[in-house]
């Protein structure tokens, strides 16, 4: 009786080892296939639809107190754009900076830093969540994007706000960009931020202007914004996925 | 282990142990849990540290951290720091063979992460897809278990169960398992283990997953604070995942010592064999 049991056990162990190796290489092959990531992507649409369903439109991200501030606000990604035009602006304290807002709007406008600071501002102490898993808490001050939108007047066909940035991300000069939908664009906590922790926004963190949009992950909150376009689609922009990291395979909807 | 006295007449009785919905949902759960665990460890590797609190950059160092550094001889080693105590975990945690076989700085090793190589965006896709599978499957199970009375009939401890708890602990420690008619029912420790997995560990795991979502955070402002903050939620998510792994190890161990084929068959075809021992008084 013992012999068949032990050979059966040996067979089972071998089968398990073989099975798990097969399973792992199978999963990695699926990750590289053309079709399977598309199946996985269906979850993103389900997540967006469900979160929008259960989350009130104006639900506010949690705001904290000064006691909760992180000692230093971590700089991630670009910390100083390797771009001569940007460096020239920075050398002159962004006096010549002009934020162009155009696309599907009734009144395309260009704002200097002073123009943006003259708009009604909002200050918020919020938590920044990186896709990598870490969080940092900072105090942000900026113009609400909604105030800017009220001035430029989006056309009814506008569905997304696209932010074009100064920072090149690779050797061929692909620039960072991001897009958000109108629901997030009008949200009260969505800012064109120019101050971090009561100081002018440092270059490390996106000077002169970065987006704050507190209900999504950090990579949605583009830094070094040079231009804003309102569009009805983004599949014709750069890699077509709506953002630099999206073009590398990250989700467009980063509320999770 | 002498099963029974040779003189005692034994009848083998086959009965239907698990209904097909339970069998189906059990295996969907197995698949989803394995994929979620492995993709979760890949996601962890993007920032292989755990903090307690609202953010990662408070005054306190991480409670768990894995990375690589040089030792005194200038050789790279993998280290894991738990509550300030450093352990050399070269080869497994902190530093292990990458996909090219070269020592690579990474939290968990390639053979337990999905994908094997460092690939955060793909891990997130796997994770969030199978999170939906786990949640939908879990909800279906809850509805089924209530409507079919599986919960009240098979899982809820009876008064007799509670009284048998001391004996059950002794039996488990001696690897003694129920035979005959008693084997048709779950014992008290088994019931408590299943109930904690179904009603405590999985719900907490899912809730802490939601707690890491910046948008779900905003539904009721501050709810994540009840668990200590987002970084605490991430830490609890990690710990609960490993508690579930511990459950799986114990579960599979019990399945093996109580008759691997019989148990496995009962979860595949539903058929479970018991020995009905005559003249047994207990």
Short mmCIF file of N, CA and C in Angstrom, two decimals, chain A residues 8 12 23-24 27-28 30-32 36-43 46-47 50-51 54-56 59-64 68-72 74 127 129-137 214-217 219 248-251 253-256, chain B residues 31 34-35 38 43-47 54-59 99 110-117 119-122 124-126 128-130 132 136 209 211-225 229-231 234 260-261 264:
data_model
loop_
_atom_site.label_atom_id
_atom_site.label_comp_id
_atom_site.label_asym_id
_atom_site.label_seq_id
_atom_site.Cartn_x
_atom_site.Cartn_y
_atom_site.Cartn_z
N UNK A 8 2.46 8.22 -5.96
CA UNK A 8 1.37 9.13 -6.28
C UNK A 8 1.68 10.52 -5.73
N UNK A 12 2.31 13.95 -7.65
CA UNK A 12 1.51 15.14 -7.34
C UNK A 12 2.41 16.36 -7.13
N UNK A 23 1.92 27.91 -15.03
CA UNK A 23 1.00 28.98 -14.68
C UNK A 23 1.69 30.34 -14.78
N UNK A 24 2.90 30.42 -14.20
CA UNK A 24 3.64 31.69 -14.22
C UNK A 24 3.99 32.11 -15.63
N UNK A 27 0.90 33.21 -17.45
CA UNK A 27 0.44 34.56 -17.08
C UNK A 27 1.30 35.62 -17.75
N UNK A 28 2.64 35.39 -17.77
CA UNK A 28 3.51 36.38 -18.40
C UNK A 28 3.26 36.45 -19.89
N UNK A 30 0.35 35.89 -21.28
CA UNK A 30 -0.92 36.62 -21.43
C UNK A 30 -0.68 38.13 -21.32
N UNK A 31 0.22 38.54 -20.38
CA UNK A 31 0.50 39.97 -20.21
C UNK A 31 1.04 40.57 -21.50
N UNK A 32 1.79 39.75 -22.27
CA UNK A 32 2.42 40.26 -23.49
C UNK A 32 1.55 40.10 -24.72
N UNK A 36 -5.19 39.92 -24.33
CA UNK A 36 -5.55 39.74 -22.93
C UNK A 36 -5.55 41.04 -22.12
N UNK A 37 -4.55 41.92 -22.31
CA UNK A 37 -4.62 43.20 -21.57
C UNK A 37 -5.90 43.97 -21.86
N UNK A 38 -6.46 43.78 -23.06
CA UNK A 38 -7.73 44.46 -23.37
C UNK A 38 -8.86 43.91 -22.51
N UNK A 39 -8.82 42.60 -22.27
CA UNK A 39 -9.82 42.00 -21.37
C UNK A 39 -9.66 42.60 -19.97
N UNK A 40 -8.40 42.68 -19.51
CA UNK A 40 -8.14 43.24 -18.18
C UNK A 40 -8.62 44.70 -18.12
N UNK A 41 -8.45 45.43 -19.25
CA UNK A 41 -8.83 46.84 -19.28
C UNK A 41 -10.32 47.07 -19.05
N UNK A 42 -11.14 46.05 -19.33
CA UNK A 42 -12.58 46.24 -19.15
C UNK A 42 -12.88 46.62 -17.70
N UNK A 43 -12.01 46.19 -16.78
CA UNK A 43 -12.23 46.52 -15.37
C UNK A 43 -12.14 48.03 -15.13
N UNK A 46 -15.44 49.61 -15.81
CA UNK A 46 -16.37 49.22 -14.75
C UNK A 46 -16.07 50.02 -13.47
N UNK A 47 -14.79 50.19 -13.17
CA UNK A 47 -14.40 50.95 -11.98
C UNK A 47 -14.83 52.40 -12.10
N UNK A 50 -18.63 52.64 -11.85
CA UNK A 50 -19.11 52.36 -10.49
C UNK A 50 -18.75 53.49 -9.53
N UNK A 51 -17.49 53.95 -9.64
CA UNK A 51 -17.08 55.01 -8.71
C UNK A 51 -17.88 56.28 -8.96
N UNK A 54 -21.32 55.77 -7.30
CA UNK A 54 -21.44 55.81 -5.83
C UNK A 54 -20.87 57.10 -5.23
N UNK A 55 -20.08 57.84 -6.03
CA UNK A 55 -19.43 59.02 -5.49
C UNK A 55 -20.21 60.26 -5.89
N UNK A 56 -20.66 61.06 -4.93
CA UNK A 56 -21.34 62.29 -5.32
C UNK A 56 -20.42 63.15 -6.20
N UNK A 59 -18.21 65.31 -4.28
CA UNK A 59 -17.57 64.73 -3.09
C UNK A 59 -16.15 65.28 -2.98
N UNK A 60 -15.81 65.73 -1.76
CA UNK A 60 -14.52 66.38 -1.57
C UNK A 60 -13.51 65.39 -1.02
N UNK A 61 -12.30 65.45 -1.56
CA UNK A 61 -11.21 64.68 -0.98
C UNK A 61 -10.95 65.21 0.42
N UNK A 62 -10.51 64.32 1.29
CA UNK A 62 -10.27 64.71 2.67
C UNK A 62 -9.22 65.83 2.75
N UNK A 63 -9.49 66.80 3.62
CA UNK A 63 -8.49 67.86 3.84
C UNK A 63 -7.97 67.73 5.27
N UNK A 64 -6.70 68.07 5.43
CA UNK A 64 -6.01 67.82 6.69
C UNK A 64 -5.63 69.14 7.35
N UNK A 68 -0.54 67.74 10.03
CA UNK A 68 -0.38 66.51 9.26
C UNK A 68 0.61 66.65 8.10
N UNK A 69 1.10 67.86 7.86
CA UNK A 69 1.96 68.10 6.70
C UNK A 69 3.19 67.19 6.71
N UNK A 70 3.55 66.67 5.55
CA UNK A 70 4.79 65.90 5.44
C UNK A 70 5.97 66.86 5.52
N UNK A 71 7.07 66.38 6.11
CA UNK A 71 8.20 67.28 6.34
C UNK A 71 8.78 67.82 5.05
N UNK A 72 8.84 66.95 4.06
CA UNK A 72 9.23 67.46 2.75
C UNK A 72 8.27 66.86 1.75
N UNK A 74 7.78 65.12 -1.42
CA UNK A 74 8.63 64.36 -2.33
C UNK A 74 8.42 64.79 -3.78
N UNK A 127 -3.82 65.13 0.58
CA UNK A 127 -2.88 64.01 0.49
C UNK A 127 -2.65 63.65 -0.97
N UNK A 129 -1.39 60.93 -3.49
CA UNK A 129 -1.15 59.48 -3.53
C UNK A 129 -0.48 59.10 -4.83
N UNK A 130 0.70 58.54 -4.71
CA UNK A 130 1.43 58.13 -5.92
C UNK A 130 0.99 56.72 -6.31
N UNK A 131 1.01 56.46 -7.61
CA UNK A 131 0.66 55.13 -8.12
C UNK A 131 1.59 54.06 -7.53
N UNK A 132 2.80 54.48 -7.13
CA UNK A 132 3.75 53.52 -6.54
C UNK A 132 3.31 53.05 -5.16
N UNK A 133 2.48 53.85 -4.49
CA UNK A 133 1.98 53.41 -3.19
C UNK A 133 2.20 54.38 -2.05
N UNK A 134 3.12 55.34 -2.23
CA UNK A 134 3.38 56.27 -1.12
C UNK A 134 2.42 57.46 -1.17
N UNK A 135 2.29 58.14 -0.02
CA UNK A 135 1.46 59.34 0.08
C UNK A 135 2.26 60.43 0.77
N UNK A 136 1.98 61.68 0.40
CA UNK A 136 2.59 62.83 1.07
C UNK A 136 1.52 63.89 1.22
N UNK A 137 1.58 64.65 2.29
CA UNK A 137 0.56 65.67 2.54
C UNK A 137 1.18 67.04 2.35
N UNK A 214 -7.56 66.16 -6.49
CA UNK A 214 -7.24 65.33 -5.34
C UNK A 214 -7.90 63.96 -5.32
N UNK A 215 -8.82 63.69 -6.23
CA UNK A 215 -9.50 62.40 -6.17
C UNK A 215 -8.89 61.36 -7.11
N UNK A 216 -7.72 61.69 -7.66
CA UNK A 216 -7.03 60.71 -8.48
C UNK A 216 -5.55 60.65 -8.09
N UNK A 217 -4.82 59.73 -8.70
CA UNK A 217 -3.42 59.52 -8.32
C UNK A 217 -2.51 60.63 -8.87
N UNK A 219 0.04 60.87 -10.88
CA UNK A 219 0.49 61.09 -12.27
C UNK A 219 -0.52 61.88 -13.09
N UNK A 248 2.14 54.68 -21.63
CA UNK A 248 3.04 53.60 -21.19
C UNK A 248 2.26 52.44 -20.56
N UNK A 249 0.95 52.50 -20.55
CA UNK A 249 0.18 51.36 -20.06
C UNK A 249 -0.58 51.59 -18.76
N UNK A 250 -0.46 52.78 -18.17
CA UNK A 250 -1.22 53.05 -16.94
C UNK A 250 -2.66 53.45 -17.28
N UNK A 251 -3.55 53.34 -16.32
CA UNK A 251 -4.96 53.62 -16.57
C UNK A 251 -5.17 55.12 -16.78
N UNK A 253 -8.14 56.44 -16.07
CA UNK A 253 -8.86 56.78 -14.84
C UNK A 253 -8.05 56.29 -13.64
N UNK A 254 -7.50 57.24 -12.90
CA UNK A 254 -6.60 56.89 -11.80
C UNK A 254 -7.24 57.21 -10.46
N UNK A 255 -8.54 56.91 -10.34
CA UNK A 255 -9.21 57.13 -9.06
C UNK A 255 -8.99 55.96 -8.11
N UNK A 256 -8.21 54.98 -8.56
CA UNK A 256 -7.99 53.77 -7.78
C UNK A 256 -6.52 53.41 -7.82
N UNK B 31 -8.55 30.95 -7.90
CA UNK B 31 -7.85 31.58 -9.02
C UNK B 31 -7.67 33.08 -8.76
N UNK B 34 -5.10 33.83 -5.89
CA UNK B 34 -3.69 33.63 -6.29
C UNK B 34 -3.23 34.80 -7.16
N UNK B 35 -4.05 35.17 -8.16
CA UNK B 35 -3.64 36.24 -9.07
C UNK B 35 -3.58 37.58 -8.35
N UNK B 38 -0.33 37.62 -6.15
CA UNK B 38 0.91 37.79 -6.91
C UNK B 38 1.01 39.18 -7.55
N UNK B 43 2.77 45.06 -7.11
CA UNK B 43 2.42 46.45 -6.83
C UNK B 43 3.20 46.94 -5.60
N UNK B 44 3.28 46.09 -4.58
CA UNK B 44 4.05 46.42 -3.38
C UNK B 44 5.51 46.74 -3.75
N UNK B 45 6.05 45.98 -4.70
CA UNK B 45 7.46 46.16 -5.08
C UNK B 45 7.75 47.56 -5.64
N UNK B 46 6.73 48.26 -6.12
CA UNK B 46 6.96 49.61 -6.64
C UNK B 46 7.36 50.56 -5.51
N UNK B 47 6.99 50.22 -4.29
CA UNK B 47 7.36 51.02 -3.11
C UNK B 47 7.43 50.04 -1.95
N UNK B 54 -1.20 58.65 8.10
CA UNK B 54 -1.87 59.29 6.98
C UNK B 54 -1.01 59.29 5.74
N UNK B 55 0.31 59.46 5.93
CA UNK B 55 1.19 59.58 4.78
C UNK B 55 2.46 58.77 5.00
N UNK B 56 3.30 58.69 3.97
CA UNK B 56 4.55 57.93 4.08
C UNK B 56 5.66 58.79 4.62
N UNK B 57 5.42 60.10 4.67
CA UNK B 57 6.48 61.02 5.06
C UNK B 57 6.09 61.76 6.33
N UNK B 58 5.81 60.98 7.36
CA UNK B 58 5.59 61.56 8.68
C UNK B 58 6.89 61.35 9.45
N UNK B 59 6.86 61.59 10.74
CA UNK B 59 8.11 61.54 11.50
C UNK B 59 8.60 60.11 11.71
N UNK B 99 14.61 38.75 -13.95
CA UNK B 99 14.23 37.89 -15.06
C UNK B 99 15.45 37.45 -15.87
N UNK B 110 10.94 37.37 -8.17
CA UNK B 110 10.19 37.25 -9.43
C UNK B 110 9.25 36.05 -9.45
N UNK B 111 9.60 34.97 -8.73
CA UNK B 111 8.78 33.77 -8.82
C UNK B 111 7.46 33.89 -8.06
N UNK B 112 7.28 34.98 -7.32
CA UNK B 112 6.00 35.12 -6.61
C UNK B 112 5.24 36.36 -7.04
N UNK B 113 5.79 37.13 -8.00
CA UNK B 113 5.07 38.33 -8.44
C UNK B 113 4.50 38.14 -9.84
N UNK B 114 3.48 38.90 -10.11
CA UNK B 114 2.84 38.85 -11.43
C UNK B 114 2.73 40.29 -11.94
N UNK B 115 3.32 40.64 -13.07
CA UNK B 115 4.28 39.86 -13.85
C UNK B 115 5.57 39.62 -13.07
N UNK B 116 6.41 38.70 -13.57
CA UNK B 116 7.67 38.40 -12.89
C UNK B 116 8.59 39.60 -12.85
N UNK B 117 8.74 40.25 -14.01
CA UNK B 117 9.63 41.41 -14.07
C UNK B 117 8.94 42.62 -13.43
N UNK B 119 6.96 45.55 -13.37
CA UNK B 119 6.01 46.05 -14.38
C UNK B 119 4.73 46.44 -13.65
N UNK B 120 4.76 47.62 -13.03
CA UNK B 120 3.67 48.07 -12.17
C UNK B 120 2.34 48.20 -12.91
N UNK B 121 2.36 48.82 -14.10
CA UNK B 121 1.08 49.08 -14.76
C UNK B 121 0.36 47.78 -15.11
N UNK B 122 1.12 46.76 -15.53
CA UNK B 122 0.47 45.49 -15.88
C UNK B 122 -0.06 44.80 -14.63
N UNK B 124 -1.18 46.28 -11.99
CA UNK B 124 -2.41 46.96 -11.60
C UNK B 124 -3.60 46.48 -12.44
N UNK B 125 -3.36 46.26 -13.73
CA UNK B 125 -4.46 45.77 -14.58
C UNK B 125 -4.96 44.41 -14.11
N UNK B 126 -4.01 43.49 -13.85
CA UNK B 126 -4.40 42.18 -13.33
C UNK B 126 -5.15 42.34 -12.01
N UNK B 128 -6.79 44.87 -10.55
CA UNK B 128 -8.11 45.48 -10.51
C UNK B 128 -9.15 44.66 -11.27
N UNK B 129 -8.70 43.89 -12.27
CA UNK B 129 -9.65 43.00 -12.95
C UNK B 129 -10.08 41.88 -11.99
N UNK B 130 -9.09 41.23 -11.38
CA UNK B 130 -9.46 40.10 -10.52
C UNK B 130 -10.02 40.54 -9.18
N UNK B 132 -12.39 42.73 -9.14
CA UNK B 132 -13.81 42.68 -9.49
C UNK B 132 -14.32 41.25 -9.47
N UNK B 136 -17.37 40.23 -7.04
CA UNK B 136 -18.64 39.72 -7.59
C UNK B 136 -18.87 38.28 -7.14
N UNK B 209 -8.57 47.85 0.53
CA UNK B 209 -8.26 48.14 -0.87
C UNK B 209 -8.97 49.42 -1.30
N UNK B 211 -9.86 51.72 0.66
CA UNK B 211 -9.27 52.81 1.43
C UNK B 211 -8.04 53.41 0.76
N UNK B 212 -7.45 52.67 -0.16
CA UNK B 212 -6.28 53.19 -0.87
C UNK B 212 -6.69 53.98 -2.11
N UNK B 213 -7.97 53.92 -2.49
CA UNK B 213 -8.43 54.61 -3.68
C UNK B 213 -8.74 56.07 -3.33
N UNK B 214 -8.03 57.02 -3.95
CA UNK B 214 -8.26 58.43 -3.58
C UNK B 214 -9.70 58.89 -3.86
N UNK B 215 -10.37 58.26 -4.83
CA UNK B 215 -11.75 58.71 -5.08
C UNK B 215 -12.72 58.09 -4.06
N UNK B 216 -12.54 56.81 -3.74
CA UNK B 216 -13.45 56.20 -2.76
C UNK B 216 -13.26 56.81 -1.37
N UNK B 217 -12.05 57.29 -1.11
CA UNK B 217 -11.79 58.04 0.12
C UNK B 217 -12.76 59.19 0.31
N UNK B 218 -13.15 59.81 -0.82
CA UNK B 218 -13.88 61.06 -0.73
C UNK B 218 -15.38 60.85 -0.56
N UNK B 219 -15.85 59.60 -0.63
CA UNK B 219 -17.30 59.37 -0.50
C UNK B 219 -17.80 59.84 0.86
N UNK B 220 -17.15 59.36 1.92
CA UNK B 220 -17.40 59.90 3.26
C UNK B 220 -16.07 60.44 3.71
N UNK B 221 -15.97 61.76 3.74
CA UNK B 221 -14.67 62.34 4.03
C UNK B 221 -14.14 61.84 5.36
N UNK B 222 -12.96 61.29 5.34
CA UNK B 222 -12.30 60.91 6.59
C UNK B 222 -12.51 59.48 7.04
N UNK B 223 -13.28 58.66 6.28
CA UNK B 223 -13.54 57.30 6.78
C UNK B 223 -12.26 56.48 6.88
N UNK B 224 -11.30 56.76 6.00
CA UNK B 224 -10.06 55.99 6.05
C UNK B 224 -9.28 56.30 7.33
N UNK B 225 -9.53 57.50 7.88
CA UNK B 225 -8.89 57.88 9.14
C UNK B 225 -9.27 56.95 10.28
N UNK B 229 -5.58 55.98 8.56
CA UNK B 229 -5.12 56.75 7.40
C UNK B 229 -4.76 55.85 6.24
N UNK B 230 -4.49 56.45 5.10
CA UNK B 230 -4.29 55.66 3.88
C UNK B 230 -3.10 54.72 3.98
N UNK B 231 -2.00 55.19 4.55
CA UNK B 231 -0.84 54.29 4.63
C UNK B 231 -1.09 53.15 5.61
N UNK B 234 -3.05 50.64 3.68
CA UNK B 234 -2.17 49.85 2.81
C UNK B 234 -1.48 48.75 3.63
N UNK B 260 -6.55 13.67 1.00
CA UNK B 260 -6.44 14.63 -0.10
C UNK B 260 -7.43 14.34 -1.22
N UNK B 261 -7.44 13.08 -1.67
CA UNK B 261 -8.27 12.77 -2.85
C UNK B 261 -9.74 12.92 -2.54
N UNK B 264 -10.50 16.63 -2.25
CA UNK B 264 -10.37 17.29 -3.55
C UNK B 264 -11.55 16.91 -4.44
#
